[in-house]
Amino acid sequence: MVRIQRRKLLASCLCITATVFLLVTLQVMVELGKFERKEFKSSSLQDGHTKMEEAPTHLNSFLKKEELTFHRKRKWELDSYPIMLWWSPLTGETGRLGQCGADACFFTINRTYLRHHMTKAFLFYGTDFNIDSLPLPRKAHHDWALFHEESPKNNYKLFHKPVITLFNYTATFSRHSHLPLTTQYLESIEVLKSLRYLVPLQSKNKLRKRLAPLVYVQSDCDPPSDRDSYVRELMAYIEVDSYGECLRNKDLPQQLKNPASMDADGFYRIIAQYKFILAFENAVCDDYITEKFWRPLKLGVVPVYYGSPSITDWLPSNKSAILVSEFSHPRELATYIRRLDSDDGLYEAYVEWKLKGEISNQRLLTALRERKWGVQDISQDNYIDAFECMVCTKVWDNIRLQEKVERRKINPTSENNMTICEQKEEVVNTERMINVQGMVKGEH
């Protein structure tokens, strides 16, 4: 009986143990299942993340191929077009392929192109031109071009012959430049003829009760022309309303005191009320003519001009300005202005050209008609673009001439087929190349 009870107890223990074992095993399997699902999920997320990271890698690879293609294309372009390097930066462009008629050139300020075999021209902005920092040694096939729209006082070094003759091409205020900028402050013939701001003489006579006959507006005091000294002396003989910082005795309205307002409609309206204006340049040099001269002509005010000795070549008519150089002393000038101020007939002779809309100066008309750029005209290139294209075209002309010379070396009989004009062009360009080579060697 006792043995039977022991067997029952042992069987019960075995059952309990088996049950516990099964429960434990089941729990383990459940936990393993959870673990495996967690691992699978984690693995899936990691795989997905990896794929997401791989996508940019493939994209980068694609971009690198595109970039490589772009650089190859750019390299091909640079091997196909002359490079114009702005040595004194003006445009700020790191690289641009510019079309100039049938020709195209690559314009850049990147000096790493200094030694590039397709670099054909160096462009210099006069204001920043530094004789101590030049792209040397200069090679015979390197053209140098100067753009300088400012006055001689802006960079005096450029007005010495040893310096100005360094340049193959120039764009300055001089009529003798390859791209003359003499009329850079004159929009068109139409603005000279315009009566928009013209105040009738009868109204000006009435305004004389509170306005001086002469007006002077200047804020750049004591320039090389020493204009303030002359005006100060002139004031001893005739009344002058002086706005601006120099010799000021009258104030402009607050909103017009900023120098940037000198092209504002309100400023024009004030100046147009006067009969005469002192139009004095900051430097005296042939063909250097600024808005100081053109502005009064546009407004119907008679300019009393001091500046360019060649100003008579640019007057709209023979009697459209009073020239200070024709008077030996400020006192004589003052006497003449007072005479015109008191005689309507004599005064109107100086504005007759405007009232009739007749400009008789053919040089002025031709210059405005033939210039390849515009002023405040979005339908035309500005003078910087015109300068770049002028140099680009000249460089291509030289390239084509060189190719013609090379072909003749291969086929000498072609020389007999050249026209007289082509032979003359070759002589001129050959002399130019010899001169450049001489400058490179220090012979000039």
Short mmCIF file of C-alpha atoms in Angstrom, two decimals:
data_model
loop_
_atom_site.label_atom_id
_atom_site.label_comp_id
_atom_site.label_asym_id
_atom_site.label_seq_id
_atom_site.Cartn_x
_atom_site.Cartn_y
_atom_site.Cartn_z
CA MET A 1 0.00 0.00 0.00
CA VAL A 2 2.79 2.33 0.89
CA ARG A 3 4.59 1.35 -2.31
CA ILE A 4 1.51 2.16 -4.33
CA GLN A 5 1.24 5.59 -2.72
CA ARG A 6 4.94 6.30 -3.46
CA ARG A 7 4.38 5.37 -7.10
CA LYS A 8 1.39 7.72 -7.30
CA LEU A 9 3.44 10.53 -5.71
CA LEU A 10 6.32 9.91 -8.12
CA ALA A 11 3.91 9.92 -11.07
CA SER A 12 2.37 13.14 -9.83
CA CYS A 13 5.84 14.75 -9.52
CA LEU A 14 6.75 13.59 -13.00
CA CYS A 15 3.51 15.03 -14.37
CA ILE A 16 4.09 18.31 -12.56
CA THR A 17 7.71 18.44 -13.80
CA ALA A 18 6.63 17.61 -17.33
CA THR A 19 3.94 20.28 -17.18
CA VAL A 20 6.39 22.87 -15.86
CA PHE A 21 8.89 21.82 -18.55
CA LEU A 22 6.25 22.18 -21.23
CA LEU A 23 5.18 25.56 -19.89
CA VAL A 24 8.78 26.76 -19.76
CA THR A 25 9.44 25.41 -23.25
CA LEU A 26 6.30 27.07 -24.55
CA GLN A 27 7.29 30.39 -22.92
CA VAL A 28 10.75 30.10 -24.43
CA MET A 29 9.28 29.46 -27.85
CA VAL A 30 6.94 32.45 -27.48
CA GLU A 31 9.84 34.68 -26.47
CA LEU A 32 11.97 33.35 -29.30
CA GLY A 33 9.14 34.09 -31.68
CA LYS A 34 8.86 37.65 -30.39
CA PHE A 35 12.62 38.04 -30.63
CA GLU A 36 12.74 36.75 -34.17
CA ARG A 37 9.88 39.03 -35.24
CA LYS A 38 11.66 41.97 -33.59
CA GLU A 39 14.89 41.07 -35.33
CA PHE A 40 13.10 40.68 -38.62
CA LYS A 41 11.43 44.07 -38.23
CA SER A 42 14.70 45.67 -37.19
CA SER A 43 16.45 43.99 -40.07
CA SER A 44 13.78 45.22 -42.46
CA LEU A 45 14.11 48.77 -41.17
CA GLN A 46 17.85 48.60 -41.45
CA ASP A 47 17.60 47.28 -44.99
CA GLY A 48 15.14 50.01 -45.86
CA HIS A 49 17.42 52.64 -44.33
CA THR A 50 20.32 51.21 -46.24
CA LYS A 51 18.39 51.47 -49.45
CA MET A 52 17.44 55.03 -48.67
CA GLU A 53 21.06 55.83 -48.08
CA GLU A 54 22.10 54.05 -51.22
CA ALA A 55 19.72 56.13 -53.34
CA PRO A 56 21.69 59.36 -52.86
CA THR A 57 24.86 57.40 -53.57
CA HIS A 58 23.47 56.37 -56.93
CA LEU A 59 22.22 59.93 -57.47
CA ASN A 60 25.65 61.31 -56.57
CA SER A 61 27.15 58.89 -59.04
CA PHE A 62 24.70 60.13 -61.67
CA LEU A 63 25.44 63.76 -60.79
CA LYS A 64 29.14 63.12 -60.96
CA LYS A 65 28.69 61.70 -64.44
CA GLU A 66 26.60 64.73 -65.40
CA GLU A 67 29.16 67.05 -63.84
CA LEU A 68 31.92 65.26 -65.67
CA THR A 69 29.98 65.59 -68.91
CA PHE A 70 29.44 69.30 -68.16
CA HIS A 71 33.12 69.84 -67.48
CA ARG A 72 34.05 67.94 -70.62
CA LYS A 73 31.58 70.06 -72.56
CA ARG A 74 32.95 73.20 -70.94
CA LYS A 75 36.49 72.11 -71.71
CA TRP A 76 35.45 71.53 -75.31
CA GLU A 77 33.89 74.97 -75.38
CA LEU A 78 36.99 76.59 -73.95
CA ASP A 79 39.05 74.85 -76.59
CA SER A 80 36.71 76.25 -79.23
CA TYR A 81 36.31 79.88 -78.16
CA PRO A 82 38.81 82.63 -77.32
CA ILE A 83 38.97 83.51 -73.62
CA MET A 84 38.60 87.16 -72.59
CA LEU A 85 40.00 87.57 -69.09
CA TRP A 86 38.94 90.63 -67.06
CA TRP A 87 42.19 91.27 -65.21
CA SER A 88 40.67 94.25 -63.42
CA PRO A 89 37.20 92.87 -62.62
CA LEU A 90 34.25 94.94 -63.72
CA THR A 91 31.49 92.48 -64.60
CA GLY A 92 31.98 90.04 -61.69
CA GLU A 93 31.20 87.06 -63.91
CA THR A 94 33.20 83.89 -63.23
CA GLY A 95 32.40 82.55 -66.65
CA ARG A 96 30.03 83.36 -69.52
CA LEU A 97 29.90 82.49 -73.18
CA GLY A 98 28.96 85.71 -74.92
CA GLN A 99 27.64 85.96 -78.46
CA CYS A 100 28.88 88.93 -80.49
CA GLY A 101 27.21 88.81 -83.86
CA ALA A 102 28.59 85.75 -85.66
CA ASP A 103 31.43 85.43 -83.14
CA ALA A 104 31.45 84.11 -79.57
CA CYS A 105 33.96 84.48 -76.74
CA PHE A 106 34.26 83.20 -73.18
CA PHE A 107 34.35 86.07 -70.66
CA THR A 108 35.64 85.52 -67.13
CA ILE A 109 37.32 87.16 -64.14
CA ASN A 110 38.92 83.86 -63.08
CA ARG A 111 42.68 84.41 -63.14
CA THR A 112 43.39 80.67 -63.28
CA TYR A 113 42.89 81.08 -67.04
CA LEU A 114 46.03 83.21 -67.20
CA ARG A 115 48.10 80.40 -68.80
CA HIS A 116 45.27 78.81 -70.78
CA HIS A 117 46.22 78.39 -74.43
CA MET A 118 42.90 79.91 -75.56
CA THR A 119 43.30 83.10 -73.51
CA LYS A 120 43.63 85.76 -76.17
CA ALA A 121 42.81 89.06 -74.49
CA PHE A 122 43.08 90.77 -71.11
CA LEU A 123 40.46 93.38 -70.26
CA PHE A 124 41.29 96.17 -67.81
CA TYR A 125 38.93 98.50 -65.97
CA GLY A 126 40.71 101.84 -65.75
CA THR A 127 39.61 102.77 -62.23
CA ASP A 128 41.27 99.64 -60.81
CA PHE A 129 44.21 99.51 -63.22
CA ASN A 130 47.46 98.99 -61.33
CA ILE A 131 50.77 99.18 -63.15
CA ASP A 132 52.36 97.04 -60.44
CA SER A 133 49.99 94.12 -61.01
CA LEU A 134 49.92 93.07 -64.65
CA PRO A 135 49.63 89.66 -66.38
CA LEU A 136 53.29 89.30 -67.22
CA PRO A 137 55.18 88.09 -69.13
CA ARG A 138 53.01 89.34 -71.94
CA LYS A 139 52.85 87.03 -74.93
CA ALA A 140 52.72 88.20 -78.52
CA HIS A 141 49.22 86.77 -79.05
CA HIS A 142 47.82 88.50 -75.95
CA ASP A 143 45.77 91.61 -76.68
CA TRP A 144 45.26 94.18 -73.91
CA ALA A 145 42.08 96.27 -73.87
CA LEU A 146 41.20 99.22 -71.62
CA PHE A 147 37.72 100.31 -70.54
CA HIS A 148 37.74 103.66 -68.73
CA GLU A 149 34.66 105.87 -68.75
CA GLU A 150 35.87 108.15 -65.93
CA SER A 151 37.69 111.46 -66.00
CA PRO A 152 41.48 111.83 -66.23
CA LYS A 153 41.63 112.55 -62.49
CA ASN A 154 40.27 109.06 -61.77
CA ASN A 155 43.57 107.34 -62.63
CA TYR A 156 46.24 109.74 -63.81
CA LYS A 157 48.63 106.92 -64.81
CA LEU A 158 46.46 106.08 -67.80
CA PHE A 159 47.08 109.46 -69.38
CA HIS A 160 50.80 109.02 -69.84
CA LYS A 161 51.87 107.77 -73.26
CA PRO A 162 54.05 104.87 -72.00
CA VAL A 163 50.98 103.44 -70.25
CA ILE A 164 48.17 104.12 -72.72
CA THR A 165 50.23 102.62 -75.57
CA LEU A 166 50.27 99.28 -73.75
CA PHE A 167 46.70 98.69 -74.94
CA ASN A 168 45.72 97.34 -78.34
CA TYR A 169 42.13 98.55 -77.91
CA THR A 170 40.51 101.27 -75.80
CA ALA A 171 37.08 102.49 -74.79
CA THR A 172 37.43 105.95 -73.22
CA PHE A 173 35.79 109.38 -73.52
CA SER A 174 38.20 110.25 -76.36
CA ARG A 175 36.85 110.31 -79.91
CA HIS A 176 40.08 108.56 -80.91
CA SER A 177 39.25 105.41 -78.92
CA HIS A 178 38.35 102.21 -80.71
CA LEU A 179 35.02 102.55 -78.88
CA PRO A 180 34.52 106.28 -78.14
CA LEU A 181 32.42 107.07 -75.05
CA THR A 182 32.27 110.82 -75.66
CA THR A 183 28.45 110.84 -75.65
CA GLN A 184 28.09 108.42 -72.71
CA TYR A 185 25.92 110.94 -70.77
CA LEU A 186 23.56 111.74 -73.64
CA GLU A 187 20.61 109.39 -74.14
CA SER A 188 19.57 110.53 -77.60
CA ILE A 189 18.92 113.39 -79.97
CA GLU A 190 15.27 113.28 -78.93
CA VAL A 191 16.01 114.26 -75.31
CA LEU A 192 17.95 117.29 -76.55
CA LYS A 193 15.02 118.39 -78.65
CA SER A 194 12.43 117.62 -75.97
CA LEU A 195 10.49 120.58 -74.53
CA ARG A 196 9.25 118.60 -71.53
CA TYR A 197 11.11 120.67 -68.93
CA LEU A 198 11.39 123.93 -70.85
CA VAL A 199 10.17 126.95 -68.85
CA PRO A 200 9.05 129.82 -71.13
CA LEU A 201 11.25 132.91 -71.03
CA GLN A 202 8.43 135.12 -69.68
CA SER A 203 8.06 132.77 -66.70
CA LYS A 204 11.83 132.79 -66.13
CA ASN A 205 11.82 136.58 -66.12
CA LYS A 206 9.17 136.54 -63.39
CA LEU A 207 11.12 133.93 -61.43
CA ARG A 208 14.14 136.25 -61.51
CA LYS A 209 12.53 138.22 -58.69
CA ARG A 210 13.49 135.42 -56.28
CA LEU A 211 16.11 133.48 -58.25
CA ALA A 212 19.59 134.44 -59.34
CA PRO A 213 20.34 134.43 -63.10
CA LEU A 214 22.95 131.70 -62.51
CA VAL A 215 22.73 128.37 -60.68
CA TYR A 216 25.63 126.18 -59.52
CA VAL A 217 25.18 122.62 -58.24
CA GLN A 218 28.34 120.83 -57.15
CA SER A 219 29.33 118.51 -54.29
CA ASP A 220 32.78 117.38 -55.46
CA CYS A 221 34.75 120.32 -54.16
CA ASP A 222 38.25 121.44 -55.18
CA PRO A 223 38.87 119.01 -58.10
CA PRO A 224 41.88 119.36 -60.47
CA SER A 225 40.02 121.87 -62.66
CA ASP A 226 39.87 124.24 -59.64
CA ARG A 227 36.35 125.25 -60.67
CA ASP A 228 35.35 126.42 -57.19
CA SER A 229 38.00 129.13 -57.21
CA TYR A 230 36.63 130.53 -60.46
CA VAL A 231 33.02 130.40 -59.25
CA ARG A 232 33.99 132.07 -55.97
CA GLU A 233 35.55 134.94 -57.97
CA LEU A 234 32.54 135.10 -60.30
CA MET A 235 30.20 135.48 -57.30
CA ALA A 236 31.85 138.81 -56.58
CA TYR A 237 30.42 140.19 -59.84
CA ILE A 238 27.07 138.44 -60.30
CA GLU A 239 24.52 136.65 -58.15
CA VAL A 240 24.76 132.83 -58.15
CA ASP A 241 22.42 130.38 -56.40
CA SER A 242 24.70 127.59 -55.26
CA TYR A 243 23.21 124.25 -54.20
CA GLY A 244 25.20 121.20 -53.16
CA GLU A 245 28.18 121.11 -50.85
CA CYS A 246 30.47 123.48 -52.75
CA LEU A 247 29.97 127.19 -52.05
CA ARG A 248 26.41 126.47 -50.92
CA ASN A 249 24.19 129.47 -50.25
CA LYS A 250 20.83 127.87 -50.99
CA ASP A 251 19.25 124.58 -49.95
CA LEU A 252 17.39 122.03 -52.01
CA PRO A 253 14.24 120.41 -50.57
CA GLN A 254 15.11 117.64 -48.12
CA GLN A 255 14.04 114.87 -50.49
CA LEU A 256 16.45 116.14 -53.16
CA LYS A 257 19.58 116.59 -51.06
CA ASN A 258 20.87 113.13 -51.85
CA PRO A 259 23.29 113.32 -54.84
CA ALA A 260 21.39 110.36 -56.32
CA SER A 261 18.43 112.72 -56.80
CA MET A 262 20.19 114.81 -59.44
CA ASP A 263 18.33 112.89 -62.14
CA ALA A 264 15.00 113.12 -60.35
CA ASP A 265 12.07 114.93 -61.93
CA GLY A 266 11.81 117.31 -58.96
CA PHE A 267 15.45 118.36 -59.31
CA TYR A 268 15.03 118.93 -63.04
CA ARG A 269 12.02 121.15 -62.39
CA ILE A 270 14.02 123.37 -60.01
CA ILE A 271 17.03 123.76 -62.30
CA ALA A 272 14.84 124.37 -65.37
CA GLN A 273 13.58 127.62 -63.78
CA TYR A 274 16.99 129.28 -64.20
CA LYS A 275 18.27 131.06 -67.28
CA PHE A 276 21.90 129.96 -66.93
CA ILE A 277 23.79 127.18 -65.18
CA LEU A 278 27.50 126.92 -64.44
CA ALA A 279 28.52 123.64 -66.08
CA PHE A 280 32.09 123.09 -64.91
CA GLU A 281 33.86 119.72 -65.37
CA ASN A 282 36.13 118.27 -62.68
CA ALA A 283 38.96 117.84 -65.20
CA VAL A 284 39.97 119.64 -68.37
CA CYS A 285 40.60 117.21 -71.22
CA ASP A 286 39.57 116.98 -74.88
CA ASP A 287 36.23 115.17 -75.34
CA TYR A 288 35.67 114.64 -71.62
CA ILE A 289 32.06 115.87 -71.47
CA THR A 290 29.64 114.85 -68.73
CA GLU A 291 26.02 115.32 -67.73
CA LYS A 292 26.99 118.80 -66.46
CA PHE A 293 26.91 119.93 -70.09
CA TRP A 294 24.10 117.77 -71.49
CA ARG A 295 21.65 118.20 -68.58
CA PRO A 296 21.05 121.96 -69.03
CA LEU A 297 20.64 121.49 -72.77
CA LYS A 298 17.94 118.90 -72.08
CA LEU A 299 16.20 121.26 -69.63
CA GLY A 300 16.30 124.36 -71.80
CA VAL A 301 18.87 126.16 -69.62
CA VAL A 302 21.90 127.84 -71.20
CA PRO A 303 25.13 126.18 -69.98
CA VAL A 304 28.06 128.39 -69.04
CA TYR A 305 30.67 125.77 -69.80
CA TYR A 306 34.19 125.15 -68.59
CA GLY A 307 35.96 121.88 -69.36
CA SER A 308 36.77 120.12 -72.63
CA PRO A 309 38.77 122.40 -74.97
CA SER A 310 37.10 120.56 -77.87
CA ILE A 311 33.55 121.33 -76.71
CA THR A 312 32.74 123.31 -79.87
CA ASP A 313 32.89 120.04 -81.80
CA TRP A 314 29.94 118.74 -79.77
CA LEU A 315 27.59 121.73 -79.45
CA PRO A 316 24.06 121.10 -80.82
CA SER A 317 24.40 124.41 -82.68
CA ASN A 318 26.97 127.17 -82.95
CA LYS A 319 25.07 129.22 -80.38
CA SER A 320 23.89 126.88 -77.65
CA ALA A 321 26.39 127.46 -74.82
CA ILE A 322 28.52 130.24 -73.31
CA LEU A 323 32.17 129.20 -73.17
CA VAL A 324 34.18 130.44 -70.20
CA SER A 325 37.40 130.11 -72.24
CA GLU A 326 36.29 133.04 -74.42
CA PHE A 327 36.45 135.46 -71.47
CA SER A 328 39.72 136.68 -70.01
CA HIS A 329 38.31 137.28 -66.52
CA PRO A 330 35.23 136.29 -64.43
CA ARG A 331 34.25 139.97 -64.40
CA GLU A 332 33.88 139.98 -68.21
CA LEU A 333 31.81 136.80 -68.09
CA ALA A 334 29.54 138.31 -65.45
CA THR A 335 29.04 141.44 -67.58
CA TYR A 336 28.06 139.33 -70.62
CA ILE A 337 25.55 137.23 -68.66
CA ARG A 338 23.90 140.34 -67.20
CA ARG A 339 23.56 141.70 -70.72
CA LEU A 340 21.79 138.53 -71.94
CA ASP A 341 19.65 138.47 -68.80
CA SER A 342 18.28 141.92 -69.59
CA ASP A 343 17.80 141.41 -73.35
CA ASP A 344 15.27 138.72 -74.31
CA GLY A 345 16.35 138.74 -77.96
CA LEU A 346 19.98 138.09 -77.14
CA TYR A 347 19.03 135.36 -74.66
CA GLU A 348 16.62 133.57 -76.99
CA ALA A 349 19.37 133.24 -79.59
CA TYR A 350 20.93 130.61 -77.29
CA VAL A 351 17.76 128.51 -77.05
CA GLU A 352 16.47 129.00 -80.61
CA TRP A 353 17.89 125.64 -81.72
CA LYS A 354 15.83 123.90 -79.02
CA LEU A 355 12.64 125.81 -79.67
CA LYS A 356 12.88 124.85 -83.36
CA GLY A 357 14.16 121.33 -82.68
CA GLU A 358 17.08 121.87 -85.04
CA ILE A 359 20.49 120.34 -84.35
CA SER A 360 23.01 121.46 -86.95
CA ASN A 361 26.10 119.67 -85.64
CA GLN A 362 26.66 116.72 -88.01
CA ARG A 363 29.49 115.32 -85.89
CA LEU A 364 27.12 114.98 -82.93
CA LEU A 365 24.35 113.49 -85.05
CA THR A 366 26.71 110.96 -86.62
CA ALA A 367 28.24 109.96 -83.29
CA LEU A 368 24.82 109.22 -81.79
CA ARG A 369 23.62 107.42 -84.91
CA GLU A 370 26.69 105.20 -85.29
CA ARG A 371 27.50 104.32 -81.69
CA LYS A 372 26.96 100.61 -80.96
CA TRP A 373 25.50 101.05 -77.48
CA GLY A 374 22.74 102.94 -75.76
CA VAL A 375 22.21 105.04 -72.63
CA GLN A 376 19.29 104.04 -70.38
CA ASP A 377 17.88 102.06 -73.30
CA ILE A 378 17.03 98.41 -72.62
CA SER A 379 16.60 97.77 -76.34
CA GLN A 380 20.33 98.35 -76.88
CA ASP A 381 23.52 96.92 -75.43
CA ASN A 382 25.21 99.03 -72.77
CA TYR A 383 28.72 100.27 -73.42
CA ILE A 384 30.34 97.49 -71.34
CA ASP A 385 28.73 94.81 -73.50
CA ALA A 386 29.72 96.77 -76.60
CA PHE A 387 33.31 96.95 -75.34
CA GLU A 388 33.46 93.20 -74.70
CA CYS A 389 32.08 92.45 -78.15
CA MET A 390 34.43 94.93 -79.80
CA VAL A 391 37.43 93.09 -78.32
CA CYS A 392 35.91 89.68 -79.08
CA THR A 393 35.44 90.63 -82.73
CA LYS A 394 38.97 92.03 -83.00
CA VAL A 395 40.40 88.83 -81.54
CA TRP A 396 38.44 86.69 -83.99
CA ASP A 397 39.65 88.92 -86.85
CA ASN A 398 43.22 88.21 -85.78
CA ILE A 399 42.53 84.47 -85.52
CA ARG A 400 41.07 84.40 -89.01
CA LEU A 401 43.99 86.43 -90.34
CA GLN A 402 46.44 84.01 -88.73
CA GLU A 403 44.60 81.05 -90.28
CA LYS A 404 44.80 82.77 -93.65
CA VAL A 405 48.54 83.23 -93.24
CA GLU A 406 48.95 79.56 -92.29
CA ARG A 407 46.97 78.44 -95.33
CA ARG A 408 49.15 80.58 -97.57
CA LYS A 409 52.25 78.92 -96.19
CA ILE A 410 50.78 75.59 -97.23
CA ASN A 411 49.52 76.93 -100.57
CA PRO A 412 51.65 79.95 -101.63
CA THR A 413 49.71 80.45 -104.88
CA SER A 414 46.70 81.67 -102.89
CA GLU A 415 48.50 84.99 -102.32
CA ASN A 416 47.70 86.04 -105.87
CA ASN A 417 44.00 85.69 -105.11
CA MET A 418 44.01 88.27 -102.29
CA THR A 419 42.17 91.51 -102.94
CA ILE A 420 43.88 94.87 -102.45
CA CYS A 421 41.82 95.45 -99.28
CA GLU A 422 42.85 92.07 -97.85
CA GLN A 423 46.52 92.79 -98.59
CA LYS A 424 46.22 96.18 -96.85
CA GLU A 425 44.48 94.56 -93.86
CA GLU A 426 47.26 92.01 -93.59
CA VAL A 427 49.96 94.71 -93.63
CA VAL A 428 48.19 96.69 -90.87
CA ASN A 429 47.67 93.62 -88.68
CA THR A 430 51.21 92.39 -89.26
CA GLU A 431 52.54 95.77 -88.13
CA ARG A 432 50.32 95.56 -85.05
CA MET A 433 51.70 92.12 -84.18
CA ILE A 434 55.26 93.41 -84.62
CA ASN A 435 54.53 96.37 -82.31
CA VAL A 436 53.06 94.08 -79.67
CA GLN A 437 56.07 91.79 -79.87
CA GLY A 438 58.28 94.84 -79.45
CA MET A 439 56.39 95.89 -76.29
CA VAL A 440 56.69 92.36 -74.94
CA LYS A 441 60.45 92.50 -75.46
CA GLY A 442 60.67 95.96 -73.90
CA GLU A 443 61.59 97.75 -77.11
CA HIS A 444 58.76 100.33 -76.71
#
